[in-house]
mmCIF file of C-alpha atoms in Angstrom:
data_model
loop_
_atom_site.group_PDB
_atom_site.id
_atom_site.type_symbol
_atom_site.label_atom_id
_atom_site.label_comp_id
_atom_site.label_asym_id
_atom_site.label_seq_id
_atom_site.Cartn_x
_atom_site.Cartn_y
_atom_site.Cartn_z
ATOM 1 C CA MET U 24 32.826 27.794 -104.414
ATOM 2 C CA ILE U 25 30.562 29.003 -107.762
ATOM 3 C CA ASN U 26 27.003 26.700 -107.689
ATOM 4 C CA VAL U 27 26.299 25.078 -111.181
ATOM 5 C CA SER U 28 23.809 28.243 -112.094
ATOM 6 C CA ARG U 29 26.372 30.867 -111.894
ATOM 7 C CA ARG U 30 29.352 28.722 -113.972
ATOM 8 C CA ALA U 31 26.082 28.517 -116.852
ATOM 9 C CA LEU U 32 26.042 32.033 -115.823
ATOM 10 C CA LEU U 33 30.034 33.033 -116.742
ATOM 11 C CA SER U 34 30.641 29.781 -118.783
ATOM 12 C CA ALA U 35 31.061 32.389 -121.573
ATOM 13 C CA SER U 36 34.158 32.012 -122.703
ATOM 14 C CA VAL U 37 35.581 32.684 -125.996
ATOM 15 C CA MET U 38 39.440 32.644 -125.945
ATOM 16 C CA LEU U 39 42.433 31.835 -123.348
ATOM 17 C CA ILE U 40 45.595 33.739 -122.921
ATOM 18 C CA PRO U 41 47.947 32.448 -120.076
ATOM 19 C CA SER U 42 45.615 32.826 -117.532
ATOM 20 C CA ILE U 43 43.058 35.546 -118.500
ATOM 21 C CA SER U 44 40.163 34.871 -120.732
ATOM 22 C CA VAL U 45 37.350 37.231 -122.804
ATOM 23 C CA ALA U 46 34.331 36.495 -122.308
ATOM 24 C CA GLN U 47 31.271 37.699 -124.646
ATOM 25 C CA PRO U 48 28.490 39.720 -122.546
ATOM 26 C CA VAL U 49 26.708 37.683 -120.492
ATOM 27 C CA ASN U 50 24.629 38.672 -116.832
ATOM 28 C CA VAL U 51 26.214 39.046 -112.670
ATOM 29 C CA PRO U 52 25.716 35.758 -110.673
ATOM 30 C CA PRO U 53 21.839 36.519 -108.557
ATOM 31 C CA ASP U 54 23.167 37.384 -105.865
ATOM 32 C CA VAL U 55 26.343 38.915 -106.230
ATOM 33 C CA LEU U 56 24.611 41.731 -107.908
ATOM 34 C CA ALA U 57 21.052 41.673 -105.163
ATOM 35 C CA ILE U 58 24.058 41.844 -102.234
ATOM 36 C CA LEU U 59 26.543 45.244 -104.410
ATOM 37 C CA LYS U 60 22.629 47.136 -105.546
ATOM 38 C CA SER U 61 21.921 47.779 -101.367
ATOM 39 C CA SER U 62 26.084 48.323 -100.392
ATOM 40 C CA ALA U 63 26.226 51.906 -99.602
ATOM 41 C CA LYS U 64 28.244 53.809 -101.474
ATOM 42 C CA THR U 65 31.302 55.748 -100.968
ATOM 43 C CA PRO U 66 31.021 58.734 -103.044
ATOM 44 C CA LEU U 67 35.101 59.216 -103.055
ATOM 45 C CA LEU U 68 37.947 57.612 -101.976
ATOM 46 C CA THR U 69 41.483 58.320 -102.246
ATOM 47 C CA VAL U 70 43.937 55.662 -100.936
ATOM 48 C CA ASN U 71 47.162 57.005 -100.108
ATOM 49 C CA GLY U 72 48.604 53.705 -97.662
ATOM 50 C CA VAL U 73 47.063 51.627 -97.580
ATOM 51 C CA HIS U 74 42.860 51.373 -97.275
ATOM 52 C CA ARG U 75 41.432 48.028 -95.153
ATOM 53 C CA VAL U 76 38.175 46.693 -96.194
ATOM 54 C CA PRO U 77 36.914 45.067 -93.627
ATOM 55 C CA SER U 78 33.297 44.003 -95.493
ATOM 56 C CA ARG U 79 32.744 41.828 -98.365
ATOM 57 C CA VAL U 80 31.773 44.338 -100.491
ATOM 58 C CA LEU U 81 33.693 48.145 -101.623
ATOM 59 C CA LYS U 82 31.888 49.845 -103.451
ATOM 60 C CA VAL U 83 32.788 53.380 -104.614
ATOM 61 C CA GLN U 84 31.644 55.997 -107.298
ATOM 62 C CA GLN U 85 35.273 57.828 -107.609
ATOM 63 C CA CYS U 86 38.587 55.424 -106.659
ATOM 64 C CA THR U 87 41.844 57.013 -106.315
ATOM 65 C CA LEU U 88 44.634 55.365 -105.722
ATOM 66 C CA MET U 89 48.453 57.633 -105.223
ATOM 67 C CA GLN U 90 51.550 56.672 -105.375
ATOM 68 C CA ASN U 91 52.309 52.782 -103.238
ATOM 69 C CA SER U 92 48.345 52.830 -102.465
ATOM 70 C CA GLN U 93 47.079 48.802 -101.316
ATOM 71 C CA ILE U 94 43.324 48.517 -101.021
ATOM 72 C CA ILE U 95 43.252 45.489 -98.741
ATOM 73 C CA MET U 96 40.267 42.842 -98.366
ATOM 74 C CA GLU U 97 39.695 41.041 -95.806
ATOM 75 C CA GLU U 98 36.560 39.744 -95.413
ATOM 76 C CA LEU U 99 37.723 35.373 -95.896
ATOM 77 C CA ASP U 100 33.820 33.657 -94.098
ATOM 78 C CA HIS U 101 32.625 34.277 -97.453
ATOM 79 C CA ASP U 102 32.311 32.432 -100.987
ATOM 80 C CA TRP U 103 33.017 35.443 -102.785
ATOM 81 C CA ILE U 104 34.054 39.348 -101.960
ATOM 82 C CA SER U 105 33.524 42.672 -104.254
ATOM 83 C CA ILE U 106 35.303 45.686 -105.107
ATOM 84 C CA ALA U 107 32.825 48.007 -107.113
ATOM 85 C CA ILE U 108 34.473 51.008 -108.705
ATOM 86 C CA ASP U 109 32.772 53.295 -110.358
ATOM 87 C CA THR U 110 35.970 55.889 -111.733
ATOM 88 C CA LEU U 111 38.874 53.829 -110.823
ATOM 89 C CA ASN U 112 41.601 56.773 -111.203
ATOM 90 C CA ILE U 113 45.365 55.229 -110.978
ATOM 91 C CA GLU U 114 48.135 58.446 -109.585
ATOM 92 C CA GLY U 115 51.291 55.649 -109.379
ATOM 93 C CA ASN U 116 51.820 51.942 -108.868
ATOM 94 C CA SER U 117 49.360 49.888 -106.479
ATOM 95 C CA LEU U 118 47.980 47.373 -104.777
ATOM 96 C CA LEU U 119 44.207 44.845 -105.303
ATOM 97 C CA THR U 120 44.644 42.378 -103.198
ATOM 98 C CA ARG U 121 43.629 40.062 -99.938
ATOM 99 C CA THR U 122 44.958 40.105 -96.289
ATOM 100 C CA GLU U 123 47.976 38.929 -94.569
ATOM 101 C CA LEU U 124 46.983 39.301 -91.321
ATOM 102 C CA ILE U 125 46.107 35.194 -91.306
ATOM 103 C CA ASN U 126 48.441 32.239 -89.236
ATOM 104 C CA SER U 127 47.938 29.293 -90.447
ATOM 105 C CA ASN U 128 50.795 28.067 -88.581
ATOM 106 C CA GLY U 129 50.210 24.729 -86.182
ATOM 107 C CA LYS U 130 50.691 24.904 -82.470
ATOM 108 C CA ASP U 131 53.632 23.181 -81.196
ATOM 109 C CA GLY U 132 53.708 20.551 -78.446
ATOM 110 C CA VAL U 133 54.216 20.871 -75.425
ATOM 111 C CA ASN U 134 57.139 19.489 -73.260
ATOM 112 C CA GLY U 135 56.967 16.138 -71.473
ATOM 113 C CA ARG U 136 57.099 16.876 -67.541
ATOM 114 C CA PRO U 137 61.259 16.813 -66.191
ATOM 115 C CA GLY U 138 60.948 13.548 -63.644
ATOM 116 C CA VAL U 139 61.200 13.886 -60.024
ATOM 117 C CA LYS U 140 64.616 12.695 -57.624
ATOM 118 C CA SER U 141 63.510 12.440 -53.697
ATOM 119 C CA ILE U 142 65.226 14.670 -51.071
ATOM 120 C CA GLN U 143 66.555 12.794 -49.054
ATOM 121 C CA ALA U 144 69.600 10.166 -48.567
ATOM 122 C CA ASP U 145 66.725 7.417 -49.450
ATOM 123 C CA GLY U 146 67.724 5.292 -52.470
ATOM 124 C CA LYS U 147 64.475 5.552 -54.713
ATOM 125 C CA HIS U 148 64.579 5.746 -58.115
ATOM 126 C CA GLY U 149 63.717 8.885 -59.780
ATOM 127 C CA THR U 150 61.185 9.133 -62.586
ATOM 128 C CA HIS U 151 60.773 9.378 -65.878
ATOM 129 C CA GLY U 152 60.017 11.841 -67.283
ATOM 130 C CA GLY U 153 57.387 12.029 -69.601
ATOM 131 C CA PRO U 154 56.486 12.263 -73.676
ATOM 132 C CA GLY U 155 55.798 15.164 -75.026
ATOM 133 C CA SER U 156 53.561 15.926 -77.578
ATOM 134 C CA PRO U 157 52.840 16.180 -81.033
ATOM 135 C CA GLY U 158 53.010 19.799 -82.213
ATOM 136 C CA GLU U 159 49.842 20.363 -84.700
ATOM 137 C CA ASP U 160 49.403 19.822 -87.697
ATOM 138 C CA GLY U 161 49.070 23.157 -90.404
ATOM 139 C CA ARG U 162 45.667 24.566 -91.530
ATOM 140 C CA ILE U 163 44.699 25.096 -94.388
ATOM 141 C CA GLN U 164 42.953 29.117 -95.248
ATOM 142 C CA GLU U 165 40.356 29.471 -98.117
ATOM 143 C CA VAL U 166 39.301 32.037 -99.712
ATOM 144 C CA PRO U 167 37.070 33.661 -101.763
ATOM 145 C CA GLU U 168 36.423 34.924 -104.952
ATOM 146 C CA VAL U 169 36.840 37.875 -106.532
ATOM 147 C CA PHE U 170 33.656 40.121 -108.645
ATOM 148 C CA VAL U 171 34.960 43.524 -109.509
ATOM 149 C CA PHE U 172 33.347 46.069 -111.286
ATOM 150 C CA VAL U 173 34.635 48.914 -113.053
ATOM 151 C CA ARG U 174 32.865 51.233 -115.774
ATOM 152 C CA GLU U 175 36.148 53.835 -115.454
ATOM 153 C CA ILE U 176 39.209 53.272 -115.518
ATOM 154 C CA LEU U 177 42.080 57.114 -115.771
ATOM 155 C CA PHE U 178 45.748 57.099 -115.430
ATOM 156 C CA ARG U 179 46.207 60.384 -113.676
ATOM 157 C CA GLY U 180 43.000 61.895 -114.489
ATOM 158 C CA ILE U 181 42.790 60.962 -118.574
ATOM 159 C CA PRO U 182 41.443 57.455 -119.784
ATOM 160 C CA ALA U 183 43.973 55.193 -119.662
ATOM 161 C CA SER U 184 45.761 53.393 -122.149
ATOM 162 C CA PRO U 185 46.556 50.123 -122.210
ATOM 163 C CA SER U 186 50.250 51.473 -121.733
ATOM 164 C CA ASP U 187 49.377 53.094 -118.164
ATOM 165 C CA MET U 188 47.957 49.180 -117.059
ATOM 166 C CA PRO U 189 50.279 47.675 -115.210
ATOM 167 C CA ALA U 190 50.242 50.290 -112.920
ATOM 168 C CA LEU U 191 47.639 48.589 -111.327
ATOM 169 C CA ARG U 192 48.605 44.968 -109.732
ATOM 170 C CA ILE U 193 45.618 43.512 -108.771
ATOM 171 C CA TRP U 194 46.552 40.663 -106.742
ATOM 172 C CA PHE U 195 44.603 37.365 -105.559
ATOM 173 C CA ASN U 196 46.586 34.848 -104.633
ATOM 174 C CA GLY U 197 45.893 31.338 -102.595
ATOM 175 C CA TYR U 198 47.583 31.609 -99.138
ATOM 176 C CA ASN U 199 50.335 29.403 -98.368
ATOM 177 C CA GLY U 200 49.779 26.142 -95.879
ATOM 178 C CA GLY U 201 50.569 26.983 -92.396
ATOM 179 C CA ASP U 202 53.811 25.601 -90.512
ATOM 180 C CA GLY U 203 53.101 22.664 -88.433
ATOM 181 C CA GLY U 204 53.980 22.944 -84.813
ATOM 182 C CA ARG U 205 57.579 21.631 -83.495
ATOM 183 C CA GLY U 206 56.888 18.325 -80.677
ATOM 184 C CA GLY U 207 56.978 18.826 -77.197
ATOM 185 C CA ASN U 208 60.343 18.342 -75.991
ATOM 186 C CA GLY U 209 60.588 14.707 -73.721
ATOM 187 C CA GLY U 210 61.109 15.107 -70.189
ATOM 188 C CA ASN U 211 64.361 14.655 -68.410
ATOM 189 C CA GLY U 212 65.069 11.207 -65.311
ATOM 190 C CA GLY U 213 64.376 12.188 -61.922
ATOM 191 C CA ASP U 214 68.286 11.343 -61.187
ATOM 192 C CA GLY U 215 68.333 8.496 -57.820
ATOM 193 C CA ALA U 216 68.701 9.360 -54.470
ATOM 194 C CA LYS U 217 71.815 8.066 -52.664
ATOM 195 C CA GLY U 218 72.338 5.187 -50.798
ATOM 196 C CA VAL U 219 71.402 5.342 -47.251
ATOM 197 C CA LYS U 220 74.534 5.305 -45.082
ATOM 198 C CA ALA U 221 75.624 2.454 -43.789
ATOM 199 C CA ARG U 222 75.693 1.701 -40.128
ATOM 200 C CA SER U 223 78.707 0.479 -37.541
ATOM 201 C CA GLY U 224 78.499 -2.598 -34.711
ATOM 202 C CA PHE U 225 81.162 -2.652 -32.506
ATOM 203 C CA PHE U 226 82.962 -4.828 -34.419
ATOM 204 C CA ASP U 227 82.185 -5.387 -37.495
ATOM 205 C CA CYS U 228 79.819 -3.273 -40.502
ATOM 206 C CA SER U 229 75.730 -4.749 -38.879
ATOM 207 C CA SER U 230 74.180 -2.419 -42.275
ATOM 208 C CA GLY U 231 76.650 -1.367 -45.512
ATOM 209 C CA PRO U 232 76.257 1.132 -47.392
ATOM 210 C CA GLY U 233 72.406 1.302 -49.251
ATOM 211 C CA HIS U 234 71.997 0.492 -52.630
ATOM 212 C CA GLY U 235 71.799 4.268 -55.281
ATOM 213 C CA GLY U 236 68.685 4.460 -56.860
ATOM 214 C CA ASN U 237 68.435 3.397 -60.713
ATOM 215 C CA GLY U 238 68.212 6.896 -62.195
ATOM 216 C CA GLY U 239 64.551 7.780 -64.562
ATOM 217 C CA ASP U 240 64.075 7.115 -68.380
ATOM 218 C CA ALA U 241 64.571 10.039 -70.000
ATOM 219 C CA GLY U 242 61.179 11.305 -71.756
ATOM 220 C CA THR U 243 60.937 10.478 -75.096
ATOM 221 C CA ALA U 244 60.390 13.613 -77.806
ATOM 222 C CA ALA U 245 57.048 14.222 -80.029
ATOM 223 C CA THR U 246 57.034 14.658 -83.696
ATOM 224 C CA GLY U 247 55.942 18.519 -85.496
ATOM 225 C CA GLY U 248 52.880 18.216 -86.907
ATOM 226 C CA ARG U 249 52.312 17.597 -90.869
ATOM 227 C CA PRO U 250 52.383 21.038 -92.948
ATOM 228 C CA GLY U 251 49.727 22.274 -94.213
ATOM 229 C CA ARG U 252 48.718 22.529 -98.340
ATOM 230 C CA GLY U 253 48.298 25.612 -100.620
ATOM 231 C CA THR U 254 44.909 26.862 -101.025
ATOM 232 C CA ASP U 255 43.357 26.361 -103.643
ATOM 233 C CA ALA U 256 43.299 30.323 -105.360
ATOM 234 C CA ARG U 257 39.462 31.529 -106.675
ATOM 235 C CA ASN U 258 38.631 32.608 -110.336
ATOM 236 C CA ILE U 259 38.930 36.609 -110.950
ATOM 237 C CA TYR U 260 35.415 37.693 -112.271
ATOM 238 C CA MET U 261 36.390 41.868 -114.345
ATOM 239 C CA PHE U 262 32.756 43.510 -114.896
ATOM 240 C CA VAL U 263 34.494 46.233 -117.541
ATOM 241 C CA ALA U 264 32.675 48.749 -119.779
ATOM 242 C CA SER U 265 32.773 47.158 -123.500
ATOM 243 C CA ASN U 266 35.694 49.970 -124.538
ATOM 244 C CA ARG U 267 37.529 49.523 -121.404
ATOM 245 C CA ILE U 268 37.957 46.271 -122.014
ATOM 246 C CA ASN U 269 41.223 46.314 -123.874
ATOM 247 C CA ALA U 270 43.048 48.514 -121.766
ATOM 248 C CA MET U 271 42.267 46.788 -117.940
ATOM 249 C CA ARG U 272 43.524 43.216 -118.813
ATOM 250 C CA LYS U 273 47.378 45.118 -119.531
ATOM 251 C CA ALA U 274 46.649 45.970 -115.872
ATOM 252 C CA LYS U 275 49.226 43.294 -113.662
ATOM 253 C CA TYR U 276 47.172 39.955 -112.256
ATOM 254 C CA SER U 277 47.728 36.456 -110.353
ATOM 255 C CA ASN U 278 45.404 33.736 -109.042
ATOM 256 C CA SER U 279 48.375 31.615 -108.369
ATOM 257 C CA GLY U 280 47.586 28.192 -105.462
ATOM 258 C CA GLY U 281 49.197 29.231 -102.596
ATOM 259 C CA LYS U 282 52.942 26.834 -101.460
ATOM 260 C CA PRO U 283 52.553 23.586 -98.094
ATOM 261 C CA GLY U 284 53.588 25.274 -95.036
ATOM 262 C CA HIS U 285 56.830 23.496 -93.299
ATOM 263 C CA LEU U 286 57.438 20.076 -91.757
ATOM 264 C CA GLY U 287 57.379 20.734 -87.833
ATOM 265 C CA ARG U 288 60.804 20.493 -86.698
ATOM 266 C CA PRO U 289 60.566 17.112 -84.092
ATOM 267 C CA GLY U 290 61.230 17.846 -80.564
ATOM 268 C CA ASP U 291 64.247 16.980 -78.346
ATOM 269 C CA LEU U 292 64.465 13.553 -76.310
ATOM 270 C CA GLY U 293 64.758 14.061 -72.566
ATOM 271 C CA ILE U 294 68.673 13.368 -70.514
ATOM 272 C CA PRO U 295 68.103 10.177 -68.540
ATOM 273 C CA GLY U 296 68.328 10.257 -64.642
ATOM 274 C CA LYS U 297 71.807 9.741 -63.565
ATOM 275 C CA GLY U 298 71.827 6.747 -60.818
ATOM 276 C CA GLY U 299 73.124 7.416 -57.211
ATOM 277 C CA PRO U 300 75.000 7.010 -55.824
ATOM 278 C CA ALA U 301 75.425 3.948 -53.006
ATOM 279 C CA GLY U 302 75.684 5.501 -49.619
ATOM 280 C CA ASP U 303 78.572 6.482 -47.162
ATOM 281 C CA SER U 304 81.021 4.575 -45.050
ATOM 282 C CA ASP U 305 80.681 4.081 -41.580
ATOM 283 C CA GLY U 306 83.628 3.547 -39.398
ATOM 284 C CA ASN U 307 82.973 -1.492 -39.863
ATOM 285 C CA CYS U 308 81.240 -0.690 -42.783
ATOM 286 C CA SER U 309 82.948 -0.601 -46.299
ATOM 287 C CA PRO U 310 82.463 1.656 -49.539
ATOM 288 C CA ARG U 311 80.572 0.226 -51.832
ATOM 289 C CA PRO U 312 81.051 2.005 -55.025
ATOM 290 C CA ASP U 313 79.529 -1.126 -57.117
ATOM 291 C CA ARG U 314 76.487 -0.107 -55.193
ATOM 292 C CA LYS U 315 75.507 3.059 -57.492
ATOM 293 C CA GLY U 316 72.428 3.493 -58.325
ATOM 294 C CA ARG U 317 72.003 1.956 -63.310
ATOM 295 C CA ASP U 318 71.777 5.126 -65.036
ATOM 296 C CA GLY U 319 68.086 5.969 -66.912
ATOM 297 C CA PHE U 320 67.330 4.669 -70.300
ATOM 298 C CA GLN U 321 67.289 7.189 -73.659
ATOM 299 C CA PRO U 322 65.258 5.830 -76.082
ATOM 300 C CA GLY U 323 66.131 6.649 -79.771
ATOM 301 C CA ARG U 324 65.375 9.470 -81.425
ATOM 302 C CA CYS U 325 62.117 11.422 -83.175
ATOM 303 C CA ALA U 326 61.737 10.800 -86.219
ATOM 304 C CA ASN U 327 59.207 12.681 -87.841
ATOM 305 C CA PRO U 328 57.142 10.955 -90.892
ATOM 306 C CA ASP U 329 57.944 11.193 -94.966
ATOM 307 C CA TYR U 330 55.119 13.923 -95.421
ATOM 308 C CA ASN U 331 54.987 16.508 -98.169
ATOM 309 C CA ALA U 332 51.527 18.932 -98.600
ATOM 310 C CA PRO U 333 50.659 19.549 -102.114
ATOM 311 C CA GLU U 334 50.610 23.272 -104.090
ATOM 312 C CA GLY U 335 47.006 24.178 -104.263
ATOM 313 C CA GLU U 336 45.636 24.735 -108.294
ATOM 314 C CA SER U 337 45.834 28.846 -109.666
ATOM 315 C CA ALA U 338 42.606 29.459 -110.990
ATOM 316 C CA LYS U 339 42.090 32.367 -113.951
ATOM 317 C CA THR U 340 41.098 35.950 -114.324
ATOM 318 C CA ILE U 341 37.915 36.161 -117.070
ATOM 319 C CA PHE U 342 36.887 39.463 -118.191
ATOM 320 C CA PHE U 343 33.165 40.089 -118.934
ATOM 321 C CA GLU U 344 31.329 42.650 -120.915
ATOM 322 C CA PHE U 345 29.079 44.838 -117.949
ATOM 323 C CA ASN U 346 26.985 48.253 -119.227
ATOM 324 C CA ALA U 347 25.009 47.997 -117.175
ATOM 325 C CA PHE U 348 26.487 49.878 -114.186
ATOM 326 C CA ASP U 349 24.127 52.298 -113.472
ATOM 327 C CA GLU U 350 22.351 48.685 -112.188
ATOM 328 C CA ILE U 351 24.919 49.142 -109.690
ATOM 329 C CA PHE U 352 25.652 52.853 -108.475
#
């Protein structure tokens, strides 16, 4: 996050064109300049494919971007990152961007435990199914500000003209919010056990067929997790040699806010247990189908709350005339 003193340093904007602002000469924020000066420099870097940068700073004397190449900045834990290139040569369509390797989705809820049925013909009731647990909310991945330094820009080895520059994309959008996790399913209710068998006496029924056990109730389903909001984009600060700003402005820039995630799906209801049948008849004891156990209860269907996460805020790309590259390189 830019503090008050840094905002003062970067506030000399004189013109705003969509999301691009062209500014007067200004000093680099001291913490950015100090880390750039102390960072190791790569003399020559040719990117043919994807080049991932795990640190917060990429500092290169001469960098060539081949057709369809990408430089991907993976650092997300600091409040700013920087790409500093003394001479940038573009050979074809290429991209500077931030890592796509994140997962902000909430975890799914846990299913409820199933109910249990007695293995004996003892007329016991089935146990109830357990409730599912809610899905986790989608998470939010914040992003750092971006400081880009370029002294010279070439297209296929010669000074780039404004018409060459759309081949370069500088894409540092906010991330989409994570999706909410799916709610856990309710556990199935256990079936009721069969009733105890009838006992017949010499002349009559000593003990009629036993009642079947009631089925266990179905477990309730859980709600899905809420979606994460879209991440706010952060400004891209372009420090460019004064004679190359007009060309560099014609590259393609994007730092839009992220889209919100999706609401997690609620879990499914458990299935209620079936009532156990009456016990078997025997001799003088007549069958008693009316002694069947009651089927378990199924609760109402789970409904997610009405919740819409907001989109992230878009940011700006701001240019500064900068001619003190020897301090960095």
